[in-house]
XYZ file of N, CA and C in Angstrom:
363
model
N -11.405 100.138 -1.257
C -11.643 98.792 -1.936
C -12.275 97.847 -1.136
N -13.753 97.589 -1.371
C -14.528 96.713 -0.778
C -14.459 95.040 -1.335
N -14.463 94.209 -0.293
C -14.719 92.899 -0.604
C -15.886 92.589 -1.428
N -15.908 91.806 -2.471
C -16.945 91.614 -3.338
C -16.865 90.462 -4.193
N -17.670 90.001 -4.528
C -17.686 88.769 -5.596
C -17.311 89.157 -6.721
N -16.423 88.230 -7.561
C -15.971 88.273 -8.770
C -14.284 88.541 -8.541
N -13.798 88.871 -7.400
C -12.524 88.805 -7.144
C -11.574 87.661 -7.666
N -10.729 87.960 -8.228
C -9.827 86.830 -8.621
C -8.414 86.837 -8.178
N -7.635 85.658 -8.438
C -6.313 85.701 -7.953
C -5.644 84.786 -8.815
N -4.619 84.551 -9.111
C -3.755 83.502 -10.133
C -2.381 83.269 -9.405
N -2.326 82.330 -9.167
C -0.829 81.716 -8.429
C -0.139 80.777 -9.203
N 1.214 81.122 -9.347
C 1.869 80.106 -10.458
C 3.327 79.318 -9.670
N 3.232 78.071 -9.818
C 4.395 77.571 -9.242
C 4.783 76.324 -10.058
N 6.274 76.082 -9.731
C 6.724 75.168 -10.384
C 6.639 73.639 -9.618
N 6.683 72.711 -10.101
C 6.383 71.216 -9.018
C 7.790 71.060 -8.890
N 8.241 70.795 -7.732
C 9.453 70.241 -7.220
C 9.268 68.870 -6.549
N 10.136 68.387 -6.199
C 10.454 66.900 -5.363
C 9.795 67.211 -3.917
N 10.105 68.437 -3.547
C 9.709 68.567 -2.244
C 7.738 68.653 -1.971
N 7.268 68.668 -3.311
C 5.834 68.562 -3.049
C 5.118 67.121 -3.641
N 6.109 66.369 -3.531
C 5.601 65.004 -4.207
C 5.408 64.019 -3.058
N 4.638 63.211 -2.976
C 4.322 62.159 -1.846
C 5.605 61.438 -1.729
N 5.820 61.146 -0.200
C 7.113 60.411 -0.585
C 6.966 58.863 -0.731
N 5.791 58.646 -0.685
C 5.657 56.845 -1.019
C 5.989 56.661 -2.570
N 5.823 57.624 -3.471
C 6.271 57.142 -4.829
C 7.639 57.332 -5.343
N 8.571 57.389 -4.189
C 9.882 57.204 -4.515
C 10.654 58.422 -5.395
N 10.875 57.685 -6.537
C 11.498 58.986 -7.319
C 10.591 59.518 -8.465
N 9.326 58.900 -7.928
C 8.412 59.689 -9.184
C 7.591 61.038 -8.639
N 8.101 61.796 -9.365
C 7.772 63.170 -8.707
C 6.449 63.963 -9.060
N 5.472 64.082 -8.410
C 4.142 64.503 -9.132
C 3.573 65.582 -7.854
N 2.818 66.306 -8.120
C 2.346 67.016 -7.119
C 1.295 66.667 -6.075
N 1.218 66.584 -5.105
C 0.484 65.716 -3.879
C -0.821 66.297 -3.810
N -1.901 65.535 -3.766
C -3.344 66.310 -3.679
C -3.420 67.519 -2.232
N -2.649 66.923 -1.494
C -2.562 67.986 0.021
C -1.716 69.336 -0.578
N -0.648 69.253 -1.181
C -0.035 70.300 -1.591
C -1.046 71.228 -2.817
N -1.461 70.390 -3.623
C -2.421 71.256 -4.531
C -3.530 71.999 -3.888
N -4.307 71.246 -2.898
C -5.330 71.869 -1.846
C -4.607 73.206 -1.343
N -3.475 73.221 -0.721
C -2.950 74.047 -0.235
C -2.221 75.349 -0.775
N -2.406 74.913 -2.295
C -2.067 76.300 -3.296
C -3.358 76.912 -3.488
N -4.254 76.145 -3.535
C -5.855 76.486 -3.486
C -6.176 77.585 -2.832
N -5.954 77.226 -1.187
C -5.729 77.867 -0.235
C -5.215 79.195 -0.116
N -3.940 79.125 -0.564
C -2.981 80.076 -0.642
C -3.335 81.353 -1.589
N -3.903 81.035 -2.615
C -4.449 81.638 -3.797
C -5.665 82.253 -3.336
N -6.446 81.604 -2.545
C -7.698 82.144 -2.329
C -7.458 83.474 -1.326
N -6.354 82.984 -0.250
C -6.254 83.907 0.937
C -5.696 85.313 0.388
N -4.824 84.896 -0.666
C -4.164 85.997 -1.162
C -5.250 87.196 -2.218
N -5.983 86.375 -2.675
C -6.927 86.960 -3.410
C -8.034 88.185 -2.722
N -8.543 87.984 -1.404
C -8.817 88.678 -0.679
C -8.339 89.664 0.324
N -7.186 89.003 0.559
C -6.236 89.791 1.966
C -6.592 91.378 1.776
N -6.380 91.864 0.447
C -6.272 93.194 0.350
C -7.480 93.978 0.364
N -8.442 93.290 0.421
C -9.806 93.868 0.530
C -10.433 93.704 1.683
N -9.741 93.222 2.729
C -10.234 93.214 4.133
C -10.376 94.471 4.792
N -11.388 94.891 5.352
C -11.761 96.234 5.860
C -10.842 96.695 6.858
N -10.815 95.831 7.450
C -10.068 96.081 9.260
C -8.520 95.453 9.235
N -8.063 96.308 9.951
C -6.627 95.806 10.462
C -6.595 94.861 11.331
N -5.999 93.828 10.856
C -5.875 92.596 12.046
C -6.588 91.199 11.363
N -7.438 91.614 10.139
C -8.338 90.900 9.824
C -7.522 89.659 8.572
N -7.914 88.370 8.571
C -7.377 87.733 7.582
C -8.901 86.632 7.436
N -8.123 85.548 6.926
C -9.357 84.336 6.705
C -8.642 83.488 7.257
N -9.328 82.099 7.745
C -9.158 80.951 7.398
C -10.032 79.955 7.012
N -9.270 78.812 6.511
C -10.227 77.916 5.757
C -10.865 77.085 6.372
N -12.192 76.755 6.265
C -13.376 75.771 6.822
C -13.788 74.691 6.057
N -13.633 74.776 4.599
C -13.992 73.713 3.875
C -13.467 73.606 2.645
N -13.054 72.527 2.442
C -12.531 72.259 0.884
C -13.334 70.926 -0.229
N -13.875 71.291 -1.053
C -14.515 70.062 -1.899
C -13.698 70.245 -3.317
N -12.822 69.100 -3.555
C -12.095 69.480 -4.925
C -11.946 68.141 -5.393
N -11.688 68.073 -6.800
C -11.234 66.740 -7.332
C -10.075 66.910 -7.554
N -9.136 65.575 -7.635
C -7.684 65.677 -8.177
C -7.842 64.632 -9.412
N -7.790 65.542 -10.682
C -8.151 64.802 -11.798
C -7.002 64.325 -12.882
N -5.730 64.889 -12.546
C -4.746 64.559 -13.163
C -3.324 65.108 -12.483
N -2.198 64.239 -12.986
C -1.333 64.533 -12.474
C -0.326 65.776 -13.032
N 0.619 66.330 -12.163
C 1.328 67.464 -12.385
C 2.544 66.835 -11.928
N 3.316 67.051 -13.131
C 4.737 66.260 -12.764
C 6.205 67.135 -12.842
N 7.097 66.670 -12.002
C 7.953 67.560 -11.627
C 8.598 68.799 -13.278
N 8.704 69.789 -12.703
C 9.092 71.021 -13.630
C 7.814 71.294 -14.340
N 6.866 70.758 -14.395
C 5.410 71.519 -14.847
C 5.291 72.557 -13.766
N 4.413 74.011 -14.897
C 4.160 74.860 -14.120
C 2.484 74.803 -14.104
N 2.344 74.749 -12.822
C 0.801 74.750 -11.980
C 0.597 75.982 -11.881
N -0.860 76.230 -12.497
C -1.283 77.775 -12.392
C -2.446 77.236 -11.569
N -2.862 77.936 -10.329
C -3.991 78.132 -9.736
C -4.883 79.208 -9.774
N -6.153 78.975 -10.266
C -6.962 80.333 -10.221
C -8.155 80.122 -9.202
N -8.327 81.350 -8.516
C -9.268 81.286 -7.509
C -10.386 82.423 -7.849
N -11.568 82.359 -7.709
C -12.428 83.529 -7.665
C -13.574 83.494 -6.833
N -13.563 84.922 -6.175
C -14.892 84.932 -4.908
C -16.263 84.458 -5.763
N -16.963 83.522 -5.250
C -18.229 83.341 -6.030
C -19.246 83.888 -4.795
N -19.037 84.028 -3.544
C -20.373 84.099 -2.872
C -19.552 84.760 -1.450
N -20.250 85.473 -0.693
C -20.270 86.088 0.478
C -21.587 86.227 1.227
N -21.119 85.494 2.592
C -22.439 85.490 3.234
C -21.899 86.084 4.797
N -22.061 87.217 5.157
C -21.423 87.683 6.370
C -19.988 87.436 6.066
N -19.452 86.639 6.920
C -17.865 86.459 7.379
C -17.363 85.093 6.292
N -18.606 84.644 5.918
C -18.316 83.137 5.068
C -18.324 83.591 3.430
N -17.003 83.166 3.084
C -16.544 83.478 1.693
C -16.537 82.260 0.896
N -17.079 82.159 -0.189
C -17.050 80.695 -1.128
C -15.952 81.069 -2.453
N -15.170 80.443 -2.720
C -14.431 80.286 -3.984
C -14.755 79.145 -4.726
N -14.518 79.522 -5.919
C -14.501 78.456 -7.143
C -12.885 78.395 -7.076
N -12.128 77.288 -7.289
C -10.822 76.974 -7.464
C -10.660 76.142 -8.861
N -9.233 76.291 -9.218
C -9.221 75.444 -10.396
C -7.414 75.307 -10.460
N -6.778 74.543 -10.748
C -5.334 73.983 -10.808
C -5.318 73.423 -12.023
N -4.430 73.686 -12.924
C -4.097 73.488 -14.080
C -2.741 73.266 -14.787
N -2.397 72.409 -15.739
C -1.281 72.464 -16.516
C -1.139 72.838 -17.847
N -0.969 74.186 -18.553
C -1.518 74.134 -19.667
C -2.944 74.228 -19.544
N -3.558 73.257 -20.697
C -4.934 73.230 -20.951
C -5.325 72.235 -19.983
N -4.683 71.741 -19.309
C -5.170 70.394 -18.643
C -5.216 70.710 -17.408
N -6.694 70.469 -16.654
C -7.164 70.566 -15.251
C -6.573 69.212 -14.448
N -5.978 70.022 -13.350
C -5.303 68.632 -12.551
C -6.266 69.009 -11.579
N -7.259 69.928 -11.254
C -8.133 69.676 -10.121
C -8.910 70.854 -9.890
N -9.907 70.806 -9.332
C -11.110 71.967 -9.348
C -12.365 71.836 -8.495
N -12.820 72.568 -7.876
C -13.966 72.816 -7.220
C -14.090 73.926 -6.069
N -14.512 73.686 -5.214
C -14.968 74.809 -4.066
C -13.987 75.161 -2.872
N -13.973 76.081 -2.488
C -13.151 76.132 -0.973
C -14.042 77.351 -0.273
N -14.154 77.152 0.778
C -14.953 78.170 1.687
C -13.661 78.658 2.746
N -13.933 80.002 2.937
C -12.993 80.608 4.064
C -14.082 81.467 4.942
N -13.352 81.685 6.165
C -14.472 82.932 7.087
C -13.394 83.851 7.405
N -13.843 84.992 7.537
C -13.062 86.297 7.641
C -13.122 86.047 9.218
N -11.863 86.339 10.072
C -11.707 86.525 11.287
C -10.907 87.565 11.686
N -11.098 87.706 12.796
C -9.981 88.995 13.478
C -8.680 88.202 14.314
N -7.550 88.249 13.727
C -6.315 87.565 14.221
C -6.101 87.762 15.631
N -6.713 88.785 16.446
C -6.489 88.997 17.723
C -7.149 88.226 18.467
N -8.464 87.758 18.150
C -9.434 86.225 18.732
C -8.366 85.071 19.045
N -7.278 84.830 18.102
C -6.398 83.587 18.358
C -4.912 84.027 19.212
N -4.904 85.427 19.691
C -3.385 85.852 20.630
C -3.718 85.354 21.868
N -2.688 84.955 22.418
C -2.738 84.549 23.959
C -2.196 85.978 24.797
């Protein structure tokens, strides 16, 4: 299995109170940082099985997404990612998060393939 454009992955989560910004008090919604984290997780999971060498993984290098709508407590958020470009070790993903037909966030995310051993002490 080779790394190639068109690889997709879907991640589904239910919004819980720990995903909400503290400053909103008892209003529970998915925070933008948590949404971005889900997009990063989905992108990582999409390509990890396709990395050729043992010890390889990816690290996030850029996020350009909009947060367009709220996802409330108990709602199911579906995050979809698609690998749309490969340039050497640089990977570009199209990312989207939605609740049903309602888009809550979308944009692009870039990751870089690395060898874990470079970060070992």
